[in-house]
PDB file of C-alpha atoms in Angstrom:
ATOM      1  CA  LEU A   1       0.000   0.000   0.000  1.00 68.00           C
ATOM      2  CA  GLN A   2       2.821   2.375   0.886  1.00 71.00           C
ATOM      3  CA  ARG A   3       4.562   1.654  -2.442  1.00 75.00           C
ATOM      4  CA  SER A   4       1.358   2.231  -4.444  1.00 75.00           C
ATOM      5  CA  ILE A   5       1.045   5.697  -2.869  1.00 78.00           C
ATOM      6  CA  THR A   6       4.695   6.704  -2.434  1.00 83.00           C
ATOM      7  CA  GLU A   7       5.973   5.757  -5.910  1.00 83.00           C
ATOM      8  CA  PRO A   8       3.368   7.824  -7.859  1.00 84.00           C
ATOM      9  CA  LEU A   9       3.891  10.787  -5.495  1.00 85.00           C
ATOM     10  CA  THR A  10       7.676  10.521  -5.826  1.00 87.00           C
ATOM     11  CA  ALA A  11       7.314  10.307  -9.632  1.00 87.00           C
ATOM     12  CA  LEU A  12       5.067  13.376  -9.598  1.00 87.00           C
ATOM     13  CA  ALA A  13       7.535  15.288  -7.390  1.00 90.00           C
ATOM     14  CA  THR A  14      10.435  14.286  -9.688  1.00 91.00           C
ATOM     15  CA  LEU A  15       8.431  15.359 -12.737  1.00 90.00           C
ATOM     16  CA  SER A  16       7.556  18.662 -11.046  1.00 90.00           C
ATOM     17  CA  HIS A  17      11.249  19.312 -10.347  1.00 91.00           C
ATOM     18  CA  ARG A  18      12.170  18.453 -13.969  1.00 90.00           C
ATOM     19  CA  ILE A  19       9.511  20.807 -15.339  1.00 90.00           C
ATOM     20  CA  SER A  20      10.703  23.621 -13.062  1.00 88.00           C
ATOM     21  CA  ARG A  21      14.352  23.049 -14.007  1.00 91.00           C
ATOM     22  CA  GLU A  22      13.749  22.774 -17.774  1.00 91.00           C
ATOM     23  CA  ARG A  23      10.833  25.240 -17.887  1.00 86.00           C
ATOM     24  CA  ASP A  24       9.127  22.866 -20.308  1.00 87.00           C
ATOM     25  CA  TYR A  25       5.401  23.056 -19.661  1.00 84.00           C
ATOM     26  CA  HIS A  26       4.588  20.592 -22.448  1.00 85.00           C
ATOM     27  CA  ILE A  27       5.552  17.628 -20.233  1.00 88.00           C
ATOM     28  CA  ARG A  28       2.624  15.770 -18.674  1.00 90.00           C
ATOM     29  CA  ALA A  29       2.320  13.330 -15.791  1.00 88.00           C
ATOM     30  CA  PRO A  30       1.062   9.849 -16.644  1.00 85.00           C
ATOM     31  CA  VAL A  31      -2.376   9.184 -15.186  1.00 81.00           C
ATOM     32  CA  ASP A  32      -2.336   5.534 -14.122  1.00 77.00           C
ATOM     33  CA  SER A  33      -5.151   5.392 -11.608  1.00 75.00           C
ATOM     34  CA  VAL A  34      -8.662   6.639 -11.058  1.00 73.00           C
ATOM     35  CA  GLY A  35      -8.214   7.197  -7.326  1.00 82.00           C
ATOM     36  CA  GLU A  36      -6.817  10.191  -5.478  1.00 85.00           C
ATOM     37  CA  ILE A  37      -3.387   9.847  -7.072  1.00 83.00           C
ATOM     38  CA  GLY A  38      -5.016   9.878 -10.529  1.00 86.00           C
ATOM     39  CA  VAL A  39      -7.018  12.991  -9.581  1.00 89.00           C
ATOM     40  CA  LEU A  40      -3.824  14.627  -8.360  1.00 89.00           C
ATOM     41  CA  ALA A  41      -2.032  13.765 -11.642  1.00 88.00           C
ATOM     42  CA  ARG A  42      -4.958  15.069 -13.759  1.00 89.00           C
ATOM     43  CA  ASN A  43      -5.065  18.318 -11.747  1.00 91.00           C
ATOM     44  CA  PHE A  44      -1.291  18.632 -12.095  1.00 90.00           C
ATOM     45  CA  ASN A  45      -1.610  18.223 -15.883  1.00 90.00           C
ATOM     46  CA  GLU A  46      -4.445  20.767 -15.996  1.00 93.00           C
ATOM     47  CA  MET A  47      -2.288  23.232 -14.082  1.00 91.00           C
ATOM     48  CA  LEU A  48       0.536  22.647 -16.581  1.00 91.00           C
ATOM     49  CA  THR A  49      -1.860  23.281 -19.468  1.00 91.00           C
ATOM     50  CA  GLN A  50      -2.883  26.607 -17.915  1.00 92.00           C
ATOM     51  CA  ILE A  51       0.745  27.586 -17.297  1.00 91.00           C
ATOM     52  CA  GLN A  52       1.643  26.600 -20.867  1.00 91.00           C
ATOM     53  CA  THR A  53      -1.268  28.654 -22.242  1.00 92.00           C
ATOM     54  CA  HIS A  54      -0.233  31.704 -20.210  1.00 93.00           C
ATOM     55  CA  ASP A  55       3.428  31.209 -21.131  1.00 91.00           C
ATOM     56  CA  ASP A  56       2.565  31.012 -24.850  1.00 91.00           C
ATOM     57  CA  ALA A  57       0.335  34.106 -24.586  1.00 94.00           C
ATOM     58  CA  LEU A  58       3.099  36.011 -22.799  1.00 94.00           C
ATOM     59  CA  ALA A  59       5.668  35.007 -25.434  1.00 93.00           C
ATOM     60  CA  SER A  60       3.297  36.142 -28.170  1.00 94.00           C
ATOM     61  CA  GLU A  61       2.635  39.443 -26.406  1.00 95.00           C
ATOM     62  CA  LEU A  62       6.356  40.060 -25.897  1.00 95.00           C
ATOM     63  CA  ALA A  63       7.067  39.336 -29.565  1.00 94.00           C
ATOM     64  CA  GLU A  64       4.331  41.759 -30.614  1.00 95.00           C
ATOM     65  CA  ARG A  65       5.686  44.375 -28.212  1.00 95.00           C
ATOM     66  CA  ARG A  66       9.185  43.957 -29.719  1.00 95.00           C
ATOM     67  CA  ARG A  67       7.758  44.406 -33.223  1.00 94.00           C
ATOM     68  CA  ALA A  68       5.858  47.513 -32.087  1.00 93.00           C
ATOM     69  CA  GLU A  69       8.999  48.962 -30.476  1.00 93.00           C
ATOM     70  CA  GLU A  70      10.958  48.312 -33.680  1.00 90.00           C
ATOM     71  CA  ARG A  71       8.241  50.054 -35.724  1.00 88.00           C
ATOM     72  CA  LEU A  72       8.228  53.019 -33.332  1.00 90.00           C
ATOM     73  CA  ASP A  73      12.022  53.208 -33.438  1.00 86.00           C
ATOM     74  CA  LYS A  74      11.919  53.200 -37.236  1.00 86.00           C
ATOM     75  CA  LEU A  75       9.250  55.926 -37.245  1.00 84.00           C
ATOM     76  CA  ALA A  76      11.289  57.959 -34.753  1.00 88.00           C
ATOM     77  CA  HIS A  77      14.573  57.694 -36.666  1.00 93.00           C
ATOM     78  CA  TYR A  78      13.639  57.357 -40.356  1.00 95.00           C
ATOM     79  CA  ASP A  79      11.768  59.506 -42.837  1.00 95.00           C
ATOM     80  CA  THR A  80       8.574  57.860 -44.085  1.00 92.00           C
ATOM     81  CA  VAL A  81       8.828  59.304 -47.615  1.00 95.00           C
ATOM     82  CA  THR A  82      12.453  58.538 -48.495  1.00 96.00           C
ATOM     83  CA  GLY A  83      13.363  55.863 -45.973  1.00 94.00           C
ATOM     84  CA  LEU A  84      16.450  57.898 -45.079  1.00 96.00           C
ATOM     85  CA  PRO A  85      17.441  58.647 -41.507  1.00 96.00           C
ATOM     86  CA  ASN A  86      15.611  61.749 -40.250  1.00 96.00           C
ATOM     87  CA  ARG A  87      16.571  64.886 -38.308  1.00 95.00           C
ATOM     88  CA  TYR A  88      16.459  63.083 -34.960  1.00 94.00           C
ATOM     89  CA  TYR A  89      18.867  60.386 -36.206  1.00 95.00           C
ATOM     90  CA  PHE A  90      21.011  63.066 -37.843  1.00 96.00           C
ATOM     91  CA  ASN A  91      21.391  65.009 -34.576  1.00 95.00           C
ATOM     92  CA  GLU A  92      22.398  61.883 -32.643  1.00 94.00           C
ATOM     93  CA  ARG A  93      24.840  60.743 -35.302  1.00 95.00           C
ATOM     94  CA  LEU A  94      26.367  64.187 -35.812  1.00 96.00           C
ATOM     95  CA  LEU A  95      27.120  64.502 -32.101  1.00 95.00           C
ATOM     96  CA  SER A  96      28.845  61.116 -32.183  1.00 94.00           C
ATOM     97  CA  VAL A  97      30.884  61.964 -35.307  1.00 94.00           C
ATOM     98  CA  VAL A  98      31.955  65.388 -34.015  1.00 94.00           C
ATOM     99  CA  THR A  99      32.971  63.918 -30.665  1.00 94.00           C
ATOM    100  CA  ARG A 100      35.055  61.223 -32.363  1.00 92.00           C
ATOM    101  CA  ALA A 101      36.594  63.730 -34.815  1.00 91.00           C
ATOM    102  CA  PHE A 102      37.797  65.935 -31.958  1.00 91.00           C
ATOM    103  CA  ARG A 103      38.904  63.052 -29.767  1.00 93.00           C
ATOM    104  CA  PHE A 104      40.994  61.355 -32.456  1.00 92.00           C
ATOM    105  CA  ASP A 105      41.830  64.470 -34.485  1.00 90.00           C
ATOM    106  CA  GLU A 106      40.178  63.004 -37.573  1.00 89.00           C
ATOM    107  CA  PRO A 107      38.668  65.209 -40.256  1.00 90.00           C
ATOM    108  CA  ALA A 108      34.925  64.935 -40.868  1.00 92.00           C
ATOM    109  CA  GLY A 109      32.581  66.843 -43.135  1.00 94.00           C
ATOM    110  CA  LEU A 110      29.043  68.094 -43.073  1.00 95.00           C
ATOM    111  CA  MET A 111      27.047  69.118 -46.128  1.00 95.00           C
ATOM    112  CA  PHE A 112      23.554  70.576 -46.421  1.00 96.00           C
ATOM    113  CA  LEU A 113      21.564  70.361 -49.634  1.00 94.00           C
ATOM    114  CA  ASP A 114      18.158  71.587 -50.610  1.00 93.00           C
ATOM    115  CA  ILE A 115      16.164  71.285 -53.813  1.00 92.00           C
ATOM    116  CA  ASP A 116      15.691  74.607 -55.580  1.00 91.00           C
ATOM    117  CA  ASN A 117      12.065  75.569 -56.285  1.00 91.00           C
ATOM    118  CA  PHE A 118      10.715  72.484 -54.562  1.00 93.00           C
ATOM    119  CA  LYS A 119       7.624  74.371 -53.349  1.00 92.00           C
ATOM    120  CA  THR A 120       6.759  75.158 -56.973  1.00 94.00           C
ATOM    121  CA  ILE A 121       6.944  71.450 -57.856  1.00 93.00           C
ATOM    122  CA  ASN A 122       4.605  70.549 -54.985  1.00 92.00           C
ATOM    123  CA  ASP A 123       2.208  73.413 -55.771  1.00 93.00           C
ATOM    124  CA  THR A 124       1.992  72.825 -59.530  1.00 95.00           C
ATOM    125  CA  LEU A 125       2.457  69.061 -59.921  1.00 95.00           C
ATOM    126  CA  GLY A 126       1.183  67.849 -56.556  1.00 94.00           C
ATOM    127  CA  HIS A 127       2.693  66.375 -53.423  1.00 93.00           C
ATOM    128  CA  HIS A 128       2.837  62.872 -54.895  1.00 95.00           C
ATOM    129  CA  VAL A 129       5.244  64.168 -57.570  1.00 95.00           C
ATOM    130  CA  GLY A 130       7.206  66.062 -54.911  1.00 95.00           C
ATOM    131  CA  ASP A 131       7.475  62.888 -52.846  1.00 96.00           C
ATOM    132  CA  GLU A 132       8.686  60.947 -55.867  1.00 96.00           C
ATOM    133  CA  LEU A 133      11.322  63.626 -56.513  1.00 96.00           C
ATOM    134  CA  LEU A 134      12.466  63.377 -52.869  1.00 97.00           C
ATOM    135  CA  ARG A 135      12.772  59.589 -53.179  1.00 97.00           C
ATOM    136  CA  GLU A 136      14.780  59.924 -56.383  1.00 96.00           C
ATOM    137  CA  VAL A 137      17.123  62.527 -54.868  1.00 96.00           C
ATOM    138  CA  ALA A 138      17.606  60.269 -51.839  1.00 97.00           C
ATOM    139  CA  LYS A 139      18.391  57.278 -54.047  1.00 97.00           C
ATOM    140  CA  ARG A 140      20.879  59.243 -56.159  1.00 96.00           C
ATOM    141  CA  LEU A 141      22.633  60.702 -53.125  1.00 96.00           C
ATOM    142  CA  GLN A 142      23.003  57.247 -51.596  1.00 95.00           C
ATOM    143  CA  LYS A 143      24.515  55.913 -54.816  1.00 95.00           C
ATOM    144  CA  THR A 144      26.908  58.876 -55.015  1.00 93.00           C
ATOM    145  CA  LEU A 145      28.257  58.714 -51.476  1.00 95.00           C
ATOM    146  CA  ARG A 146      30.956  56.450 -50.174  1.00 92.00           C
ATOM    147  CA  GLN A 147      30.084  53.545 -47.940  1.00 91.00           C
ATOM    148  CA  GLY A 148      29.936  54.838 -44.371  1.00 90.00           C
ATOM    149  CA  ASP A 149      28.807  58.345 -45.343  1.00 94.00           C
ATOM    150  CA  ILE A 150      25.356  59.164 -44.033  1.00 95.00           C
ATOM    151  CA  VAL A 151      22.638  61.076 -45.872  1.00 97.00           C
ATOM    152  CA  CYS A 152      19.593  62.211 -43.896  1.00 97.00           C
ATOM    153  CA  ARG A 153      16.425  64.034 -44.834  1.00 97.00           C
ATOM    154  CA  ILE A 154      16.203  66.706 -42.198  1.00 95.00           C
ATOM    155  CA  GLY A 155      13.019  68.357 -43.406  1.00 91.00           C
ATOM    156  CA  GLY A 156      10.989  69.407 -46.429  1.00 92.00           C
ATOM    157  CA  ASP A 157      13.447  69.522 -49.297  1.00 95.00           C
ATOM    158  CA  GLU A 158      16.552  69.595 -47.075  1.00 96.00           C
ATOM    159  CA  PHE A 159      19.158  66.867 -46.855  1.00 97.00           C
ATOM    160  CA  ALA A 160      22.291  66.635 -44.723  1.00 97.00           C
ATOM    161  CA  ILE A 161      25.321  64.477 -45.376  1.00 97.00           C
ATOM    162  CA  ILE A 162      27.837  63.465 -42.737  1.00 96.00           C
ATOM    163  CA  LEU A 163      31.245  62.524 -44.100  1.00 95.00           C
ATOM    164  CA  GLU A 164      33.652  60.505 -41.979  1.00 91.00           C
ATOM    165  CA  ASN A 165      37.141  59.198 -42.644  1.00 87.00           C
ATOM    166  CA  LEU A 166      38.150  62.100 -44.860  1.00 89.00           C
ATOM    167  CA  SER A 167      41.772  62.318 -45.840  1.00 86.00           C
ATOM    168  CA  ASP A 168      41.536  66.080 -46.413  1.00 85.00           C
ATOM    169  CA  ALA A 169      39.189  68.918 -47.420  1.00 84.00           C
ATOM    170  CA  ALA A 170      39.770  68.196 -51.123  1.00 90.00           C
ATOM    171  CA  GLN A 171      38.075  64.832 -50.676  1.00 92.00           C
ATOM    172  CA  ALA A 172      34.990  66.556 -49.210  1.00 92.00           C
ATOM    173  CA  ASP A 173      35.007  68.975 -52.147  1.00 93.00           C
ATOM    174  CA  LEU A 174      35.099  66.060 -54.604  1.00 93.00           C
ATOM    175  CA  ILE A 175      32.150  64.363 -52.870  1.00 94.00           C
ATOM    176  CA  ALA A 176      30.200  67.640 -52.866  1.00 94.00           C
ATOM    177  CA  ARG A 177      30.768  68.073 -56.617  1.00 94.00           C
ATOM    178  CA  LYS A 178      29.558  64.532 -57.277  1.00 94.00           C
ATOM    179  CA  CYS A 179      26.408  65.209 -55.244  1.00 93.00           C
ATOM    180  CA  ILE A 180      25.678  68.400 -57.161  1.00 90.00           C
ATOM    181  CA  GLU A 181      26.198  66.631 -60.473  1.00 90.00           C
TER     182      GLU A 181
END
């Protein structure tokens, strides 16, 4: 009688410890009897099912929260029209580049560009054409710049370019000419 009670309880305790250690709530206790031990095992399995359901719901909620945070971060740091980094990103990055340039005595460059008569384009051809022009300018600037240079849309028809790892001012002048072309 003692063995028929003690062995199932010991097995249930061992299983409980394993589940806690592995955090695997898919494991279930075997239900071998219809008596009190069987009721205990069924209740234990029901509790595991509830824990598993809550654990899965929490994992799903956390994944959705991460996706929402990533979307918010993208909205906070990138322009929705061009996909370029925005003014907020630009300000953060510029501070970092200037700090590093002074600390290591490395030259860096900063260029501002705007599109002449952009308001006229928006007013006469519509904002959808203006947006397409902004996307095309962004694409061309990205193709023109060196890898590691950063182009940002800082507002309206204004773009800023941060140049790092410059050998001298002549290199910045060359990059500026390419952008204008």
